[in-house]
Amino acid sequence: MEILAFGVQADEKPLIERAFRDQEEVRCLDVFLNEDTAPIAAGHEIVSTSVNADLGAAVLEILAAGGTRMVAQRSTGFNNVDLDAAERLGMTVARVSSYSPYSVAEFAWALAMAVNRRIVRASIRTRDFDFRLDGLMGRDLHGRTAGVLGTGKIGEAFARIAHGFGMRLLGWDVAENPACAELGMRYVPKDELLARSDLITLHVPLMAETRHLIDAAALKAMRDDALLINSSRGGLIDTAALVGELRAGRFTGVGLDVYEAEAGLFFLDKSLEAVEDDTLARLVTFPNVLVTSHQAYYTEDAVGQIVDATVRNVLDYRAGRRSENVLVPRS
């Protein structure tokens, strides 16, 4: 029976088709799952979705009415899924609980270095044969302090790179990571971390407790010359408050791979359309801000692991097995 995969990127398609080749038939669509596209899944018992899929109650009800019994999400985060509705409808929901932490940690560092050393501005200048150095001065990170909010696998990978740079490490999490402590990380309250860190990076999941973890008060607690990096989930930062601080001339650099209103924007070509999101439009105009389109996870290694885990989730569903990836078990 054919599996329908929504939101498949061009680079991702051959990996999915190859992974499923000996197990299941799969059809890949480049459209994202939402209320308008959900009827396409009629007659498909299993659908696979991307990180920006709409899996709210309305969409799940359309899927269930069309015969879908399993949703295999190709991401770790599941804040886009109405798990209560899925359970009520008798649908199995699985995610990818982990994949290469290095993909995200390394990209977070790419953002940090790009905004610190003004790489984008320098590249644009040299393409115009403008070789001045005015406005391109960065700072050594050696000897400065990195604050890591969330010290799980990705946060640990980021901390190891920071340690290699010779940075002091501050951490904040609900539980300490012994591997980070061995690197010399000191766990402190969030406010202290924000006030003392030259570089702040976010690696926590998005849930009710962490939504707008970096709110107006948190932003004001940060140093005026801090670097702020978010490669986790857009909703961790109050973007409107961030724009307000940037307008006041604060922060050396901000690197964002995620945006709290990215659904319906990221992964799509909007270059010929009028920009309706005033907050995002203002955000990208700041010369010390770099926004990318949720690509931190997008390496051959990580996507390959995501796809392989998705195949295992489908096979487990077929066999009636339950793994750590299952969010709503088969009824």
GROMACS .gro file of N, CA, C and O in nm, residues 253-314:
model
  248
  253GLY      N    1   2.501   4.090   1.704
  253GLY     CA    2   2.450   4.009   1.593
  253GLY      C    3   2.343   3.912   1.640
  253GLY      O    4   2.346   3.865   1.754
  254VAL      N    5   2.247   3.884   1.552
  254VAL     CA    6   2.140   3.789   1.579
  254VAL      C    7   2.132   3.694   1.459
  254VAL      O    8   2.118   3.739   1.345
  255GLY      N    9   2.142   3.565   1.486
  255GLY     CA   10   2.131   3.464   1.381
  255GLY      C   11   2.011   3.375   1.408
  255GLY      O   12   2.005   3.308   1.512
  256LEU      N   13   1.916   3.374   1.316
  256LEU     CA   14   1.793   3.299   1.335
  256LEU      C   15   1.772   3.202   1.219
  256LEU      O   16   1.762   3.244   1.103
  257ASP      N   17   1.765   3.075   1.249
  257ASP     CA   18   1.731   2.976   1.147
  257ASP      C   19   1.583   2.940   1.155
  257ASP      O   20   1.534   2.864   1.074
  258VAL      N   21   1.514   2.995   1.254
  258VAL     CA   22   1.373   2.965   1.275
  258VAL      C   23   1.300   3.095   1.308
  258VAL      O   24   1.361   3.192   1.353
  259TYR      N   25   1.168   3.094   1.286
  259TYR     CA   26   1.088   3.213   1.306
  259TYR      C   27   0.951   3.169   1.354
  259TYR      O   28   0.895   3.071   1.302
  260GLU      N   29   0.895   3.237   1.453
  260GLU     CA   30   0.774   3.185   1.516
  260GLU      C   31   0.653   3.182   1.424
  260GLU      O   32   0.559   3.106   1.449
  261ALA      N   33   0.652   3.259   1.317
  261ALA     CA   34   0.541   3.254   1.221
  261ALA      C   35   0.589   3.201   1.087
  261ALA      O   36   0.544   3.244   0.981
  262GLU      N   37   0.680   3.103   1.091
  262GLU     CA   38   0.741   3.054   0.967
  262GLU      C   39   0.649   2.964   0.884
  262GLU      O   40   0.669   2.948   0.764
  263ALA      N   41   0.549   2.903   0.945
  263ALA     CA   42   0.458   2.815   0.870
  263ALA      C   43   0.391   2.894   0.758
  263ALA      O   44   0.341   3.005   0.778
  264GLY      N   45   0.394   2.837   0.639
  264GLY     CA   46   0.338   2.904   0.523
  264GLY      C   47   0.436   2.996   0.454
  264GLY      O   48   0.405   3.055   0.349
  265LEU      N   49   0.557   3.009   0.510
  265LEU     CA   50   0.662   3.091   0.451
  265LEU      C   51   0.787   3.010   0.421
  265LEU      O   52   0.830   3.001   0.305
  266PHE      N   53   0.844   2.950   0.525
  266PHE     CA   54   0.969   2.878   0.507
  266PHE      C   55   0.948   2.754   0.420
  266PHE      O   56   0.844   2.689   0.425
  267PHE      N   57   1.049   2.723   0.342
  267PHE     CA   58   1.052   2.614   0.244
  267PHE      C   59   0.978   2.648   0.116
  267PHE      O   60   0.966   2.564   0.027
  268LEU      N   61   0.923   2.770   0.105
  268LEU     CA   62   0.847   2.811  -0.014
  268LEU      C   63   0.915   2.931  -0.080
  268LEU      O   64   0.987   3.007  -0.016
  269ASP      N   65   0.890   2.949  -0.210
  269ASP     CA   66   0.942   3.064  -0.283
  269ASP      C   67   0.838   3.175  -0.278
  269ASP      O   68   0.733   3.168  -0.342
  270LYS      N   69   0.867   3.278  -0.199
  270LYS     CA   70   0.778   3.393  -0.185
  270LYS      C   71   0.838   3.519  -0.247
  270LYS      O   72   0.792   3.630  -0.221
  271SER      N   73   0.939   3.500  -0.332
  271SER     CA   74   1.016   3.613  -0.382
  271SER      C   75   0.937   3.705  -0.474
  271SER      O   76   0.973   3.823  -0.490
  272LEU      N   77   0.831   3.655  -0.535
  272LEU     CA   78   0.752   3.737  -0.628
  272LEU      C   79   0.623   3.787  -0.564
  272LEU      O   80   0.538   3.843  -0.634
  273GLU      N   81   0.607   3.767  -0.435
  273GLU     CA   82   0.484   3.805  -0.367
  273GLU      C   83   0.510   3.922  -0.271
  273GLU      O   84   0.622   3.942  -0.225
  274ALA      N   85   0.405   3.997  -0.244
  274ALA     CA   86   0.415   4.104  -0.145
  274ALA      C   87   0.433   4.042  -0.007
  274ALA      O   88   0.371   3.941   0.026
  275VAL      N   89   0.519   4.102   0.073
  275VAL     CA   90   0.545   4.052   0.207
  275VAL      C   91   0.433   4.098   0.299
  275VAL      O   92   0.412   4.218   0.319
  276GLU      N   93   0.360   4.002   0.356
  276GLU     CA   94   0.248   4.035   0.443
  276GLU      C   95   0.287   4.035   0.591
  276GLU      O   96   0.216   4.091   0.674
  277ASP      N   97   0.398   3.972   0.623
  277ASP     CA   98   0.443   3.964   0.762
  277ASP      C   99   0.532   4.084   0.791
  277ASP      O  100   0.651   4.085   0.759
  278ASP      N  101   0.475   4.186   0.855
  278ASP     CA  102   0.550   4.309   0.880
  278ASP      C  103   0.666   4.287   0.976
  278ASP      O  104   0.771   4.352   0.964
  279THR      N  105   0.649   4.195   1.073
  279THR     CA  106   0.757   4.171   1.169
  279THR      C  107   0.878   4.109   1.102
  279THR      O  108   0.992   4.152   1.123
  280LEU      N  109   0.855   4.009   1.017
  280LEU     CA  110   0.965   3.946   0.945
  280LEU      C  111   1.030   4.044   0.848
  280LEU      O  112   1.153   4.049   0.835
  281ALA      N  113   0.946   4.122   0.779
  281ALA     CA  114   0.999   4.219   0.684
  281ALA      C  115   1.092   4.318   0.753
  281ALA      O  116   1.196   4.356   0.699
  282ARG      N  117   1.055   4.360   0.873
  282ARG     CA  118   1.140   4.454   0.949
  282ARG      C  119   1.264   4.383   0.999
  282ARG      O  120   1.375   4.439   0.996
  283LEU      N  121   1.248   4.260   1.043
  283LEU     CA  122   1.360   4.185   1.100
  283LEU      C  123   1.475   4.171   1.003
  283LEU      O  124   1.593   4.189   1.039
  284VAL      N  125   1.445   4.138   0.878
  284VAL     CA  126   1.552   4.110   0.782
  284VAL      C  127   1.620   4.237   0.731
  284VAL      O  128   1.720   4.228   0.658
  285THR      N  129   1.569   4.355   0.769
  285THR     CA  130   1.633   4.478   0.723
  285THR      C  131   1.750   4.520   0.812
  285THR      O  132   1.831   4.603   0.771
  286PHE      N  133   1.760   4.462   0.932
  286PHE     CA  134   1.869   4.501   1.021
  286PHE      C  135   2.001   4.444   0.970
  286PHE      O  136   2.011   4.324   0.941
  287PRO      N  137   2.105   4.526   0.963
  287PRO     CA  138   2.233   4.478   0.908
  287PRO      C  139   2.304   4.377   0.998
  287PRO      O  140   2.393   4.306   0.951
  288ASN      N  141   2.265   4.371   1.125
  288ASN     CA  142   2.329   4.276   1.218
  288ASN      C  143   2.245   4.151   1.240
  288ASN      O  144   2.270   4.075   1.334
  289VAL      N  145   2.147   4.128   1.153
  289VAL     CA  146   2.059   4.011   1.165
  289VAL      C  147   2.074   3.923   1.042
  289VAL      O  148   2.075   3.972   0.928
  290LEU      N  149   2.085   3.793   1.066
  290LEU     CA  150   2.089   3.695   0.957
  290LEU      C  151   1.977   3.594   0.980
  290LEU      O  152   1.971   3.530   1.086
  291VAL      N  153   1.887   3.582   0.883
  291VAL     CA  154   1.776   3.487   0.892
  291VAL      C  155   1.792   3.384   0.782
  291VAL      O  156   1.809   3.418   0.665
  292THR      N  157   1.787   3.256   0.819
  292THR     CA  158   1.788   3.147   0.723
  292THR      C  159   1.660   3.066   0.742
  292THR      O  160   1.587   3.082   0.839
  293SER      N  161   1.631   2.979   0.645
  293SER     CA  162   1.497   2.918   0.638
  293SER      C  163   1.492   2.777   0.695
  293SER      O  164   1.464   2.680   0.623
  294HIS      N  165   1.519   2.763   0.824
  294HIS     CA  166   1.506   2.636   0.896
  294HIS      C  167   1.585   2.525   0.827
  294HIS      O  168   1.533   2.417   0.795
  295GLN      N  169   1.712   2.551   0.806
  295GLN     CA  170   1.797   2.457   0.733
  295GLN      C  171   1.906   2.394   0.818
  295GLN      O  172   1.989   2.318   0.767
  296ALA      N  173   1.906   2.422   0.948
  296ALA     CA  174   2.015   2.372   1.033
  296ALA      C  175   2.026   2.220   1.027
  296ALA      O  176   2.136   2.165   1.030
  297TYR      N  177   1.913   2.151   1.021
  297TYR     CA  178   1.914   2.004   1.020
  297TYR      C  179   1.951   1.947   0.884
  297TYR      O  180   1.974   1.825   0.870
  298TYR      N  181   1.961   2.031   0.780
  298TYR     CA  182   1.959   1.986   0.641
  298TYR      C  183   2.097   1.946   0.591
  298TYR      O  184   2.159   2.012   0.508
  299THR      N  185   2.146   1.832   0.642
  299THR     CA  186   2.268   1.771   0.590
  299THR      C  187   2.236   1.630   0.542
  299THR      O  188   2.135   1.571   0.582
  300GLU      N  189   2.321   1.578   0.457
  300GLU     CA  190   2.299   1.440   0.409
  300GLU      C  191   2.292   1.343   0.525
  300GLU      O  192   2.210   1.250   0.525
  301ASP      N  193   2.377   1.365   0.624
  301ASP     CA  194   2.382   1.274   0.738
  301ASP      C  195   2.252   1.279   0.817
  301ASP      O  196   2.191   1.176   0.847
  302ALA      N  197   2.210   1.400   0.854
  302ALA     CA  198   2.091   1.414   0.938
  302ALA      C  199   1.965   1.371   0.864
  302ALA      O  200   1.882   1.297   0.919
  303VAL      N  201   1.949   1.417   0.740
  303VAL     CA  202   1.828   1.381   0.665
  303VAL      C  203   1.824   1.231   0.640
  303VAL      O  204   1.717   1.168   0.648
  304GLY      N  205   1.940   1.171   0.613
  304GLY     CA  206   1.944   1.026   0.596
  304GLY      C  207   1.900   0.953   0.721
  304GLY      O  208   1.823   0.855   0.715
  305GLN      N  209   1.943   1.001   0.837
  305GLN     CA  210   1.901   0.939   0.963
  305GLN      C  211   1.753   0.960   0.989
  305GLN      O  212   1.684   0.872   1.041
  306ILE      N  213   1.702   1.078   0.954
  306ILE     CA  214   1.559   1.107   0.970
  306ILE      C  215   1.475   1.013   0.884
  306ILE      O  216   1.375   0.956   0.929
  307VAL      N  217   1.517   0.996   0.760
  307VAL     CA  218   1.443   0.909   0.669
  307VAL      C  219   1.448   0.763   0.716
  307VAL      O  220   1.347   0.693   0.716
  308ASP      N  221   1.565   0.718   0.756
  308ASP     CA  222   1.578   0.580   0.805
  308ASP      C  223   1.489   0.556   0.927
  308ASP      O  224   1.425   0.451   0.940
  309ALA      N  225   1.486   0.654   1.018
  309ALA     CA  226   1.400   0.640   1.136
  309ALA      C  227   1.254   0.638   1.097
  309ALA      O  228   1.173   0.566   1.158
  310THR      N  229   1.217   0.716   0.996
  310THR     CA  230   1.078   0.718   0.949
  310THR      C  231   1.038   0.583   0.892
  310THR      O  232   0.927   0.534   0.916
  311VAL      N  233   1.129   0.522   0.818
  311VAL     CA  234   1.102   0.387   0.765
  311VAL      C  235   1.080   0.289   0.879
  311VAL      O  236   0.986   0.208   0.878
  312ARG      N  237   1.166   0.295   0.981
  312ARG     CA  238   1.149   0.206   1.097
  312ARG      C  239   1.016   0.230   1.168
  312ARG      O  240   0.951   0.136   1.213
  313ASN      N  241   0.976   0.356   1.176
  313ASN     CA  242   0.848   0.388   1.239
  313ASN      C  243   0.732   0.326   1.164
  313ASN      O  244   0.637   0.274   1.223
  314VAL      N  245   0.739   0.330   1.032
  314VAL     CA  246   0.634   0.270   0.949
  314VAL      C  247   0.632   0.119   0.966
  314VAL      O  248   0.525   0.057   0.983
   0.00000   0.00000   0.00000
